Coordinates of C-alpha atoms and ligand atoms in Angstrom, one line a residue:
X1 CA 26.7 -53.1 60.4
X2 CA 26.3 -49.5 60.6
X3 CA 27.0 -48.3 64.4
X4 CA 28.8 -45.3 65.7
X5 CA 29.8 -46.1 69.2
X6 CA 33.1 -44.2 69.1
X7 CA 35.9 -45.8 70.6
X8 CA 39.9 -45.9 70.0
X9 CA 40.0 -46.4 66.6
X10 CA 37.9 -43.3 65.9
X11 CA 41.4 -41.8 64.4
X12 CA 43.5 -41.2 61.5
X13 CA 45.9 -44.2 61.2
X14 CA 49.3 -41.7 61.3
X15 CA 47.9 -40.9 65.1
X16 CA 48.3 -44.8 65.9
X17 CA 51.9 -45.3 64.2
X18 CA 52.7 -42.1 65.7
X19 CA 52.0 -43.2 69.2
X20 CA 53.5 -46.6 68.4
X21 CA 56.7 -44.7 67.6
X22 CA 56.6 -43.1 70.9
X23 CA 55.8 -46.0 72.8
X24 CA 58.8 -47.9 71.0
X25 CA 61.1 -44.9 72.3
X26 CA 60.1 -45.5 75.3
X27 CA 58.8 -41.9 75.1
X28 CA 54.6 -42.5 75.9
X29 CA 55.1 -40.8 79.1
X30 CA 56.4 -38.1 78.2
X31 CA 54.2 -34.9 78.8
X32 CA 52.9 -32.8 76.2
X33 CA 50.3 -30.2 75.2
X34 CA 48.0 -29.4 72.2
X35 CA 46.1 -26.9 71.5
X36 CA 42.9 -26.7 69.3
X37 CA 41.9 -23.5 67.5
X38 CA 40.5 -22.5 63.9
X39 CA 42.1 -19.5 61.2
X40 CA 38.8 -18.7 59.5
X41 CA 35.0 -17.8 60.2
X42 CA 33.0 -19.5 58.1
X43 CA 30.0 -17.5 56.0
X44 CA 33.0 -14.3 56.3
X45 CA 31.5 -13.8 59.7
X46 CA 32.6 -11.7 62.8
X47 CA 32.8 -15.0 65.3
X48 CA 32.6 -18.7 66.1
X49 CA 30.4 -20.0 68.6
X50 CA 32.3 -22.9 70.3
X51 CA 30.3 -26.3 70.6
X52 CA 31.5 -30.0 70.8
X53 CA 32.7 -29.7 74.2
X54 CA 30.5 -32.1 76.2
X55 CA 30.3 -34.3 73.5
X56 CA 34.2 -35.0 73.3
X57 CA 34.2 -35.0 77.1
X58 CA 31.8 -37.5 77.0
X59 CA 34.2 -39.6 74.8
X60 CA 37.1 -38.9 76.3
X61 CA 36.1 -40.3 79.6
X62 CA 35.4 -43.8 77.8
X63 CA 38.0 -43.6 75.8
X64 CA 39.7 -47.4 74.8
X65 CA 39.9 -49.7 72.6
X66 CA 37.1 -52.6 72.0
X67 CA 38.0 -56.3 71.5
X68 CA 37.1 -56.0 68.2
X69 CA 39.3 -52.8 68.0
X70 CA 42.4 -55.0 69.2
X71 CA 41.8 -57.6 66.9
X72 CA 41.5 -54.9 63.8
X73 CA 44.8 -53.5 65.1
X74 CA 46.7 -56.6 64.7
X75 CA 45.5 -56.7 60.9
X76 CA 47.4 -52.9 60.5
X77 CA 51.0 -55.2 60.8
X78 CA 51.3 -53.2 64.4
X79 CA 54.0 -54.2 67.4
X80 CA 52.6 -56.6 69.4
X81 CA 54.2 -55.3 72.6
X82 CA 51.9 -51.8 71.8
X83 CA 48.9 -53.5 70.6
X84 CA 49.2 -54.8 74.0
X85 CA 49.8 -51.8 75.6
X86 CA 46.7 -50.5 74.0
X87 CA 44.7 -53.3 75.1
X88 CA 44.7 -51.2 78.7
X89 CA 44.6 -47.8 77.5
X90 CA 42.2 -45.2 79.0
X91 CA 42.8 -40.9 78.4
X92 CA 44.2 -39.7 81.5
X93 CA 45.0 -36.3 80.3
X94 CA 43.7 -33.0 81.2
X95 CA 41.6 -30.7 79.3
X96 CA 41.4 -26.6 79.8
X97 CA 38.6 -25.1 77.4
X98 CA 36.3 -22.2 76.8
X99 CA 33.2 -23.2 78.1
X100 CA 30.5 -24.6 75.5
X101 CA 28.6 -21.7 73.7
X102 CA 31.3 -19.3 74.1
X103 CA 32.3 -16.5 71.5
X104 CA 35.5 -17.1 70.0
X105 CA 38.1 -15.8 67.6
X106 CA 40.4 -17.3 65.4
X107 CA 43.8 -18.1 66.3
X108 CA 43.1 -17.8 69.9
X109 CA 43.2 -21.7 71.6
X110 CA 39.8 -22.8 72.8
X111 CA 41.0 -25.7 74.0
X112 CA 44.0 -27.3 75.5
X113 CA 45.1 -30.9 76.2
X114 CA 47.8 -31.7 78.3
X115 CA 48.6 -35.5 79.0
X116 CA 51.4 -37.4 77.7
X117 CA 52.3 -37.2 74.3
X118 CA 50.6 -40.7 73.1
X119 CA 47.1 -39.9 74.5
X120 CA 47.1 -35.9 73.4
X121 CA 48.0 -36.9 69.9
X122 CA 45.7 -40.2 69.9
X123 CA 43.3 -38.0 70.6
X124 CA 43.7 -35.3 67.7
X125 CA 41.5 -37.0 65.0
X126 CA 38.2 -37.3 66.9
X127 CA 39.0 -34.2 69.0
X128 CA 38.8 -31.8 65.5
X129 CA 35.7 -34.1 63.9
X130 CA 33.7 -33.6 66.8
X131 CA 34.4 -29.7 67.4
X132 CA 35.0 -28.6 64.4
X133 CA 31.4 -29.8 63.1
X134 CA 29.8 -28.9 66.2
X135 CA 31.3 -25.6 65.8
X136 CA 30.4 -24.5 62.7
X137 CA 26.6 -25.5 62.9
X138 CA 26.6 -24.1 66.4
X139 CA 27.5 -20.7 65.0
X140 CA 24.9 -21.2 61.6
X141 CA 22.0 -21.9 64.2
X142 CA 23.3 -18.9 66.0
X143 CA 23.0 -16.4 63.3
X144 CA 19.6 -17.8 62.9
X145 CA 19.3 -17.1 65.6
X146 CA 20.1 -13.7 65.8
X147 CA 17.7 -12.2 63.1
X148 CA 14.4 -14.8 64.1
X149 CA 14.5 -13.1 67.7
X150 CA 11.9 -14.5 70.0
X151 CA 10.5 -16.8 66.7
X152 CA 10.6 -20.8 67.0
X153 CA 13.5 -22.8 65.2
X154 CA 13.5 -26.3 64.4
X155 CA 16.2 -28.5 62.6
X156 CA 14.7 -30.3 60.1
X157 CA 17.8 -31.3 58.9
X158 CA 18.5 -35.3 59.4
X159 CA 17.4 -36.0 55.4
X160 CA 19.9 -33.6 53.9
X161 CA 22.8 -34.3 56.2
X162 CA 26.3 -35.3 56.2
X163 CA 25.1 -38.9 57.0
X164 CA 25.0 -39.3 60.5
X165 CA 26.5 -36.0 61.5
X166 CA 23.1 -35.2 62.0
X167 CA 23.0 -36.1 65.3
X168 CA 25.8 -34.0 66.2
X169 CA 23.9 -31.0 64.0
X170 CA 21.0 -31.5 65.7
X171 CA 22.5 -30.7 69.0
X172 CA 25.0 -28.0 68.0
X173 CA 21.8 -26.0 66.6
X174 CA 20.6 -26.1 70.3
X175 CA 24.1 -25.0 71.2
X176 CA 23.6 -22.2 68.8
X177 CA 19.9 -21.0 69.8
X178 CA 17.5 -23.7 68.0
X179 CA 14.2 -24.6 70.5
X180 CA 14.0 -28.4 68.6
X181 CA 14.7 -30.7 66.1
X182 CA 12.6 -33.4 63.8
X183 CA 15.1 -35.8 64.5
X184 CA 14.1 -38.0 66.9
X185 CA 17.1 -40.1 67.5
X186 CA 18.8 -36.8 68.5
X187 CA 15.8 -35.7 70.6
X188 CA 16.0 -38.7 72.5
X189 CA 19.8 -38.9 72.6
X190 CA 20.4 -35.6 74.1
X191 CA 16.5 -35.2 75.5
X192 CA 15.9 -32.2 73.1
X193 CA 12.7 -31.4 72.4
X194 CA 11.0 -33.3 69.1
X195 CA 8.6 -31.6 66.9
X196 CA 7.3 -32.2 63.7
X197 CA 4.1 -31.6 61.4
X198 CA 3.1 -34.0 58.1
X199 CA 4.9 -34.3 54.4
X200 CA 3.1 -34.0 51.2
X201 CA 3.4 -37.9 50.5
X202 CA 1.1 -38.4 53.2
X203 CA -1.2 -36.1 51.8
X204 CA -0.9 -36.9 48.5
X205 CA -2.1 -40.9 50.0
X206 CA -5.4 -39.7 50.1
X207 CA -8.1 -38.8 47.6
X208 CA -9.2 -35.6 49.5
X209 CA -6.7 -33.5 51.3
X210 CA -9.4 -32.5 53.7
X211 CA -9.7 -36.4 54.5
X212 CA -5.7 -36.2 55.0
X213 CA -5.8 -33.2 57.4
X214 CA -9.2 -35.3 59.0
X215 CA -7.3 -38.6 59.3
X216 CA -4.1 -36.7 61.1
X217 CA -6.5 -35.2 63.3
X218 CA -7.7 -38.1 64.8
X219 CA -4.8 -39.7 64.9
X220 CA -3.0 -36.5 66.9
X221 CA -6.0 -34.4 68.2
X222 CA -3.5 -32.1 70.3
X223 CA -0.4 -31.9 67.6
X224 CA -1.8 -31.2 64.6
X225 CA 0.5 -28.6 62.2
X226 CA -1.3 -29.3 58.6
X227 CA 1.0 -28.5 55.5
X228 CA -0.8 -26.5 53.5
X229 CA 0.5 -26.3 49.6
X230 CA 0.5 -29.7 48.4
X231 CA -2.1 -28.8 45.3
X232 CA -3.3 -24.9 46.1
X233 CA -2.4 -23.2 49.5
X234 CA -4.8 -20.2 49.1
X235 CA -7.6 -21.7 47.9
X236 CA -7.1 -25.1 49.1
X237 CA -4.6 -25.7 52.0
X238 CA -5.4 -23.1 54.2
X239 CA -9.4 -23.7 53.8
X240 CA -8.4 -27.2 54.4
X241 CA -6.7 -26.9 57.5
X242 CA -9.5 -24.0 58.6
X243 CA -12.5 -26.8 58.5
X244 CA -10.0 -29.1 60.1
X245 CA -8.9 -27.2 62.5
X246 CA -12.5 -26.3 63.3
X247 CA -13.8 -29.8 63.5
X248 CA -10.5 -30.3 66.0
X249 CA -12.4 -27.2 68.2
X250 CA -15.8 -29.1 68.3
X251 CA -14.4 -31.8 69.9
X252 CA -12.3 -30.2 72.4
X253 CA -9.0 -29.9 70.8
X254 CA -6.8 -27.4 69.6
X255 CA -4.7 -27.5 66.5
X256 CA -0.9 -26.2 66.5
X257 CA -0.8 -24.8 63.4
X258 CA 0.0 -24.7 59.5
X259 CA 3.1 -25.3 57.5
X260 CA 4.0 -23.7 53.8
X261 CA 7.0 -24.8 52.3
X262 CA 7.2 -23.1 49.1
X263 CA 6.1 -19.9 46.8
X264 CA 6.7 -16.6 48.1
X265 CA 6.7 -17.1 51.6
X266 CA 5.9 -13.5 53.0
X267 CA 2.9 -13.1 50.7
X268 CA 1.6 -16.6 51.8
X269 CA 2.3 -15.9 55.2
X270 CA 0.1 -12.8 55.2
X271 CA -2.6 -14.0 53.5
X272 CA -2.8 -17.1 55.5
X273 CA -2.7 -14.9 58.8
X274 CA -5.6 -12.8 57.5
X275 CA -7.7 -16.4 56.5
X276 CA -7.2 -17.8 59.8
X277 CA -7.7 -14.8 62.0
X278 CA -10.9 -14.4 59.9
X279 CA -11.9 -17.8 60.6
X280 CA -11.8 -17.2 64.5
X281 CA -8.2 -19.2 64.5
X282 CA -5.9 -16.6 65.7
X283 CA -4.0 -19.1 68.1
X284 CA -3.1 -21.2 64.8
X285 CA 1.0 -20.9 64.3
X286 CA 2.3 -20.3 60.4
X287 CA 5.5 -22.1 60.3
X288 CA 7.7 -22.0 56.9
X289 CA 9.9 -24.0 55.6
X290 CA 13.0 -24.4 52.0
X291 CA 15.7 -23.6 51.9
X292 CA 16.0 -21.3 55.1
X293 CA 19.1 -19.5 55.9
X294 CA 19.8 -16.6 57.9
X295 CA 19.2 -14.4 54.9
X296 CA 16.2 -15.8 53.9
X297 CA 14.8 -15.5 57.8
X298 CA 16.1 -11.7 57.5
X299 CA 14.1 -10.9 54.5
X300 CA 11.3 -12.8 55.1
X301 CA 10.9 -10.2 58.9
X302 CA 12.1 -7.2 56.8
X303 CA 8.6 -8.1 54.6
X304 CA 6.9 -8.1 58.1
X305 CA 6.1 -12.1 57.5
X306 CA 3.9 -13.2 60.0
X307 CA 5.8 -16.7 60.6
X308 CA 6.2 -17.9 64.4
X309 CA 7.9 -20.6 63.3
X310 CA 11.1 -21.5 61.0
X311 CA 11.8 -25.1 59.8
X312 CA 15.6 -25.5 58.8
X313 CA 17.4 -28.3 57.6
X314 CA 20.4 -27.7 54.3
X315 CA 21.6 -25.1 55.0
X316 CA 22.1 -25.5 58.5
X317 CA 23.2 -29.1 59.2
X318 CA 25.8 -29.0 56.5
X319 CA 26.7 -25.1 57.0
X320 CA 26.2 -24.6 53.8
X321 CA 27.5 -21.7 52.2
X322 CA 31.3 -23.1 54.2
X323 CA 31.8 -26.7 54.4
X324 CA 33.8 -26.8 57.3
X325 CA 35.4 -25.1 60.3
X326 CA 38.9 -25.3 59.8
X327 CA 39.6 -25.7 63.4
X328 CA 43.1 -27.3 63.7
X329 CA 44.8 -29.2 66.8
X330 CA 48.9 -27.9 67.2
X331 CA 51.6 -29.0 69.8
X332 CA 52.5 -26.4 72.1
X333 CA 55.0 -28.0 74.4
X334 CA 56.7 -31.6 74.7
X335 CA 59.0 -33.0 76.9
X336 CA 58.6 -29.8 79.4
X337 CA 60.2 -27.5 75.9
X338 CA 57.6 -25.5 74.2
X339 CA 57.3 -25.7 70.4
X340 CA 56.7 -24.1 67.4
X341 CA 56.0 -25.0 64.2
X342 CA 58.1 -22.5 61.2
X343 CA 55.9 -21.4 58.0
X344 CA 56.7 -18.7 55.3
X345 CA 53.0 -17.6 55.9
X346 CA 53.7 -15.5 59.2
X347 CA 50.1 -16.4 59.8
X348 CA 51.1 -20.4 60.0
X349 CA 53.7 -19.9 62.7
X350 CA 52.0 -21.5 65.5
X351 CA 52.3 -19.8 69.5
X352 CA 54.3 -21.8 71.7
X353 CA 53.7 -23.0 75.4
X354 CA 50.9 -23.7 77.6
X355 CA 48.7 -20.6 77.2
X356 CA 45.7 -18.7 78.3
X357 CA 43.2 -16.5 76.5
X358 CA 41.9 -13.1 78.4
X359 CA 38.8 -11.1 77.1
X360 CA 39.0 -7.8 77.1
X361 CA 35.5 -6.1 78.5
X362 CA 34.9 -2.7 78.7
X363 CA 33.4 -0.4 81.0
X364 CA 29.5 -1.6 80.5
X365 CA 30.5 -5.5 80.4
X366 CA 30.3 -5.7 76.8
X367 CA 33.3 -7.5 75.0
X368 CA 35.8 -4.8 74.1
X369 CA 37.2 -6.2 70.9
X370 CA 39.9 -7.9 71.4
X371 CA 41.1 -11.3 73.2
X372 CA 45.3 -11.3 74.5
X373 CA 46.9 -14.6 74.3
X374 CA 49.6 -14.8 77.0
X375 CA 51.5 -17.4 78.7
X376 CA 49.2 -18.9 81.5
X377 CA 52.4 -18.7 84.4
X378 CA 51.7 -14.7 83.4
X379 CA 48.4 -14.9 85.9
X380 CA 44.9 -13.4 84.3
X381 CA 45.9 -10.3 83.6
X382 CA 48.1 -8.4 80.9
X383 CA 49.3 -4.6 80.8
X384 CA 50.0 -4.8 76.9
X385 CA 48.8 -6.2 73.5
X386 CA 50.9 -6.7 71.0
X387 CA 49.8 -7.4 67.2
X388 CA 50.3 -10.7 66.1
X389 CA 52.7 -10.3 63.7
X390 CA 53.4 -6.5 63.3
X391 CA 56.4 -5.2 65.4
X392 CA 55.3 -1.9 66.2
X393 CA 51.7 -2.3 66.8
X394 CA 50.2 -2.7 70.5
X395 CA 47.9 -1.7 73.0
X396 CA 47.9 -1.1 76.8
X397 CA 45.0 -3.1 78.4
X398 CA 46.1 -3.0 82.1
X399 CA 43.0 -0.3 82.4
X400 CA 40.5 -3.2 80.8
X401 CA 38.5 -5.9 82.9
X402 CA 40.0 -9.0 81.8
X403 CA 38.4 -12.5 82.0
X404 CA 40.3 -15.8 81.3
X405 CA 38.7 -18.0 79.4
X406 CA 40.3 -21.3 79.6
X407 CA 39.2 -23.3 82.8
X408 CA 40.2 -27.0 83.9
X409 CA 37.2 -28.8 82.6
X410 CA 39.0 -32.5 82.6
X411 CA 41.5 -33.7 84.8
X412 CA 43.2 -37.4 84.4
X413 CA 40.7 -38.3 82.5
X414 CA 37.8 -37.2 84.1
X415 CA 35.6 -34.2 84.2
X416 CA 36.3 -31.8 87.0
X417 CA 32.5 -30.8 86.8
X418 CA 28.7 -32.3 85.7
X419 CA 28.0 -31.7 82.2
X420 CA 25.7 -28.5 82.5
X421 CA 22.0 -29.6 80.7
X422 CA 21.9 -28.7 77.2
X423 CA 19.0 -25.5 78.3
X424 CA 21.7 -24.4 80.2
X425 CA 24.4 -24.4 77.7
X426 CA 22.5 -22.5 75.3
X427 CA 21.3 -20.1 77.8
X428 CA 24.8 -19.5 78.5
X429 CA 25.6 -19.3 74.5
X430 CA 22.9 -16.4 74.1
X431 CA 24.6 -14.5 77.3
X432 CA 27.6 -14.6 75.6
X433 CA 26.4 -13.7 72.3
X434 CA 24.4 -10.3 73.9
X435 CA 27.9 -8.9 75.0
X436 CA 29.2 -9.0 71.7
X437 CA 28.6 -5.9 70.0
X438 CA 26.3 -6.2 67.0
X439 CA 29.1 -4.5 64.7
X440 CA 30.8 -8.4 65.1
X441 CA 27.4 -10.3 64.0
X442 CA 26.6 -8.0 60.9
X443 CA 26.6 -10.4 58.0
X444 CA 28.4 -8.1 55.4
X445 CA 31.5 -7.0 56.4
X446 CA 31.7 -7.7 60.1
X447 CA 33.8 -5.4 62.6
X448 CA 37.3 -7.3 62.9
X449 CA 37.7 -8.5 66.4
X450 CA 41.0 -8.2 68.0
X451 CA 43.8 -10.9 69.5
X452 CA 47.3 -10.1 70.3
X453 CA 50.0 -11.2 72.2
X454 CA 51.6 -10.6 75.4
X455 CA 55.1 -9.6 75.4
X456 CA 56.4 -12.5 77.3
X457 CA 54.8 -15.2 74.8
X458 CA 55.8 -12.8 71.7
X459 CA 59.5 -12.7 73.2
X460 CA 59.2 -16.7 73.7
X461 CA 57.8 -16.8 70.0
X462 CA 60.6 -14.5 68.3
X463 CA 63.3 -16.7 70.6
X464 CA 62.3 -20.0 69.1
X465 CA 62.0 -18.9 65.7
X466 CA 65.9 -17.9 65.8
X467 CA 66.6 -21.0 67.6
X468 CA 64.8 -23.2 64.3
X469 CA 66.1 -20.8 61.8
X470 CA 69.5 -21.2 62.6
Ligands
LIG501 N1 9.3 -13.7 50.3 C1 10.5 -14.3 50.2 N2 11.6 -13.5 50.3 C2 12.8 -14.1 50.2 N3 13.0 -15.4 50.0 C3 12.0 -16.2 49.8 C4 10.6 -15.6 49.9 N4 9.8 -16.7 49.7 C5 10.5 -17.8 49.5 N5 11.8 -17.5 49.6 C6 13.0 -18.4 49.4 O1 13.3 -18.5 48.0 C7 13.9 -19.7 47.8 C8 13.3 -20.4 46.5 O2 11.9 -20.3 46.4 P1 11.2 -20.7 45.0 O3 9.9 -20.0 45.0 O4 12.2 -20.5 43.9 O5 11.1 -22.3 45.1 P2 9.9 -23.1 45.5 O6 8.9 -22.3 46.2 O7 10.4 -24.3 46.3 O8 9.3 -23.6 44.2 P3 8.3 -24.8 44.0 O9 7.0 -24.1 44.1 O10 8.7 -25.3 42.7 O11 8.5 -25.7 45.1 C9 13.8 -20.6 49.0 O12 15.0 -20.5 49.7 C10 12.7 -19.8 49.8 O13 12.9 -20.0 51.2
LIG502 O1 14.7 -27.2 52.7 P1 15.5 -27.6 53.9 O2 15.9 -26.4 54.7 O3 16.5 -28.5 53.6 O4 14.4 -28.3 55.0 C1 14.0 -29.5 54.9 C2 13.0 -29.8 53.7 O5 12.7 -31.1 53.8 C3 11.4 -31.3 53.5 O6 11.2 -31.4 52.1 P2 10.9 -32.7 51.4 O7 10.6 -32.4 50.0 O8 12.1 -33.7 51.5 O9 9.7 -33.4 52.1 P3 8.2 -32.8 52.4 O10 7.3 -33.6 51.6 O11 8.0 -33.0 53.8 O12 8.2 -31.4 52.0 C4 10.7 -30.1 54.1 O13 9.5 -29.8 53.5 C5 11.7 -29.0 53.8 O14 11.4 -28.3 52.6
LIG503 O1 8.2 -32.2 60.5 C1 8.4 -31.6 59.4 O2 7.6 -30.9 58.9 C2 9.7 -31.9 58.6 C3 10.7 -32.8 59.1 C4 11.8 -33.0 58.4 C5 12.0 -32.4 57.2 N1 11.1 -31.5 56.7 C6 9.9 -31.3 57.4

């Protein structure tokens, strides 16, 4: 049966032999910290907006393994003395983390997990499936976003999804700036808002399409969006939905809308607009949908479309033109030692210890440019930025405003706050997204934001990496 309550075995089997390694050390309580960050923007873009959050908090609090769990792990040839152990195992670790909907940079950590070393790697597999995807459809909704300004956008993505990663999309778009999604199980999941209009099948079922837009009429006096180019949208569809929409009037009721979903979009649009408004209908909504994007959206406005509404489902619930974040999950300290991971791509070699991120904001409250990773016993505040890899370039800061933006939002296990409502989250994501200067969200060629180093967690950095090589 398909289900996807997620519990322990939501993992990569080398997390599970890696903790039973530890636990047969005798080394499960040790402490340890991770830290979760990505190299690459997708799309070539100037930022990531950061979603998942709540979701994984949500599963880390009810974190354990099932019954049926237990008795799968005994089939993987386990110890019995851990399968045991695992039999009472709850996350008790702690969690600092950019708060959901913030912008963020690669290589900077936007999220840290300190616990012992079993539960902080147990936790590495689900942690970067559920933020990673969130992530990356969080920022595609948010460049929608960006060029649809005050316009409505709704995910119509669960039909062309990554399976049931839907769900997840369907949420991250509200993350990134969506208003509601076609997907019910979502809506009702995460009390979005659900919209929808009608699919050509269902006019295509009738003789007449005029007897289809009737028929939906009665049915749904008060919701009505009619789709309009199922045989002619011009001389046809529009007409259509105009005597339906009129009859809807008579009665007392008022239609939402129409719906085109192919041809030339912006020509449609327009003539559409002038049909209704003609016809007395100016309250009736043109909504458009195939194969949106963010450029589409942008070209469509640029040819002064009249559309109130955009319908998006490819290319935003798989992220289509990149695949994936790359968002990665890398220890930072164990058994109270920081550590570092070597690579012959300076680029690879991951920053040690238990960090903290500061954002640099300049004299009006915008974001400066640049983020400074520095060692979180530093305090919030740093007088110098080095580059990350080249030895002779940095940056005094001590004159900028300097936020941190890591903040305890789990603690043994448990959230150290309520999860904020989803409205609020986004509200907060579209603050955010205003203080970044536009120069970041141009499509082509994006201005390069900015992170460097403190000199303390540089100097830590250079002394392990002559520890190793030697
Ligand atoms: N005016 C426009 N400017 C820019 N892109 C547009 C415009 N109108 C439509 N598009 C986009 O062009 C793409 C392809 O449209 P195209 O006309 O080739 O297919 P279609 O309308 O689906 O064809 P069909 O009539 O066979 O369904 C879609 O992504 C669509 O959103
Ligand atoms: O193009 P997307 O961004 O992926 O948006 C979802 C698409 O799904 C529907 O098409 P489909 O042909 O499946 O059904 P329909 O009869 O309702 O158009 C809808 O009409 C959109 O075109
Ligand atoms: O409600 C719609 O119009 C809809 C829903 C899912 C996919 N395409 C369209």
């Amino acid at each position: 049966m398909l289900s996807f309550s997620i519990s322990g075995t939501y993992t990569d089997l080398y997390e599970i032999t890696m903790g039973q390694t530890y636990f047969l050390e005798g080394r499960q309580e040790e402490p340890a910290s991770f830290d979760y960050f990505f190299r690459k923007i997708p799309d070539k873009g100037g930022y990531v907006l950061f979603a998942g959050l709540h979701d994984l908090l949500d599963v880390l609090e009810d974190l354990h393994f099932t019954d049926e769990d237990i008795a799968y792990l005994q089939d993987l040839n386990l110890n019995p003395s851990f399968i045991d152990f695992l039999k009472g195992f709850n996350f008790k670790g702690t969690l600092y983390a950019a708060a959901e909907g913030e912008v963020v940079f690669p290589n900077t950590p936007v999220v840290r997990v300190e616990g012992t070393i079993l539960e902080t790697q147990l936790v590495e597999s689900l942690l970067l499936n559920i933020l990673n995807f969130e992530s990356l459809v969080a920022t595609k909704a948010s460049r929608m976003r960006y060029v649809a300004g005050n316009r409505i956008l709704s995910d119509f993505g669960l039909r062309r999804a990554h399976g049931p990663g839907a769900v997840l999309a369907a949420r991250a778009a509200m993350v990134g700036g969506f208003n509601s999604t076609s997907n019910v199980y979502a809506a009702q999941k995460y009390g979005i808002p659900a919209a929808g209009t009608m699919a050509h099948s269902f006019i295509e079922s009738y003789d007449d399409e005029l007897e289809a837009f009737r028929a939906f009429a009665r049915a749904r006096p008060d919701g009505c969006i009619f789709l309009v180019d199922t045989y002619n949208t011009l001389k046809s569809g529009v007409p259509n939905a105009i005597t339906a929409a009129r009859e809807l009037e008579a009665l007392g009721h008022k239609a939402i809308g129409i719906r085109l979903d192919s041809g030339d979009l912006a020509t449609l649009a327009k003539r559409s607009r002038t049909m209704l408004n003609e016809a007395g209908l100016p309250y009736l909504k043109i909504i458009t949908s195939n194969q949106l994007d963010e450029y589409v959206i942008k070209e469509l406005l640029e040819q002064q479309a009249p559309i109130d509404i955009f319908g998006v489902g490819t290319k935003l619930v798989t992220g289509a033109p990149d695949a994936a974040l790359d968002g990665v999950y890398k220890i930072a300290m164990a058994a109270g030692k920081p550590r570092l991971k070597l690579s012959e791509t300076k680029e690879k070699i991951t920053l040690p210890g238990i960090k903290q991120v500061l954002r640099l904001m300049d004299t009006n409250g915008m974001f400066y440019g640049a983020d400074a990773i520095v060692l979180a016993a530093e305090g919030d505040h740093a007088d110098l930025l080095r580059h990350p890899f080249e030895d002779d370039t940095s940056l005094r800061i001590n004159g900028y405003l300097q936020e941190p933006l890591l903040q305890k939002v789990m603690e043994n296990g448990k959230r150290t706050a309520p999860q904020p409502p989803l409205p609020e989250i986004t509200a907060f994501s579209q603050s955010r997204l205003k203080l970044l200067p536009d120069a970041f969200k141009h499509f082509d060629n994006p201005q390069g934001y900015n992170v460097g180093l403190s000199q303390k967690l540089w100097d830590l950095r250079e002394q392990l990496k002559q520890h190793y090589r030697q």
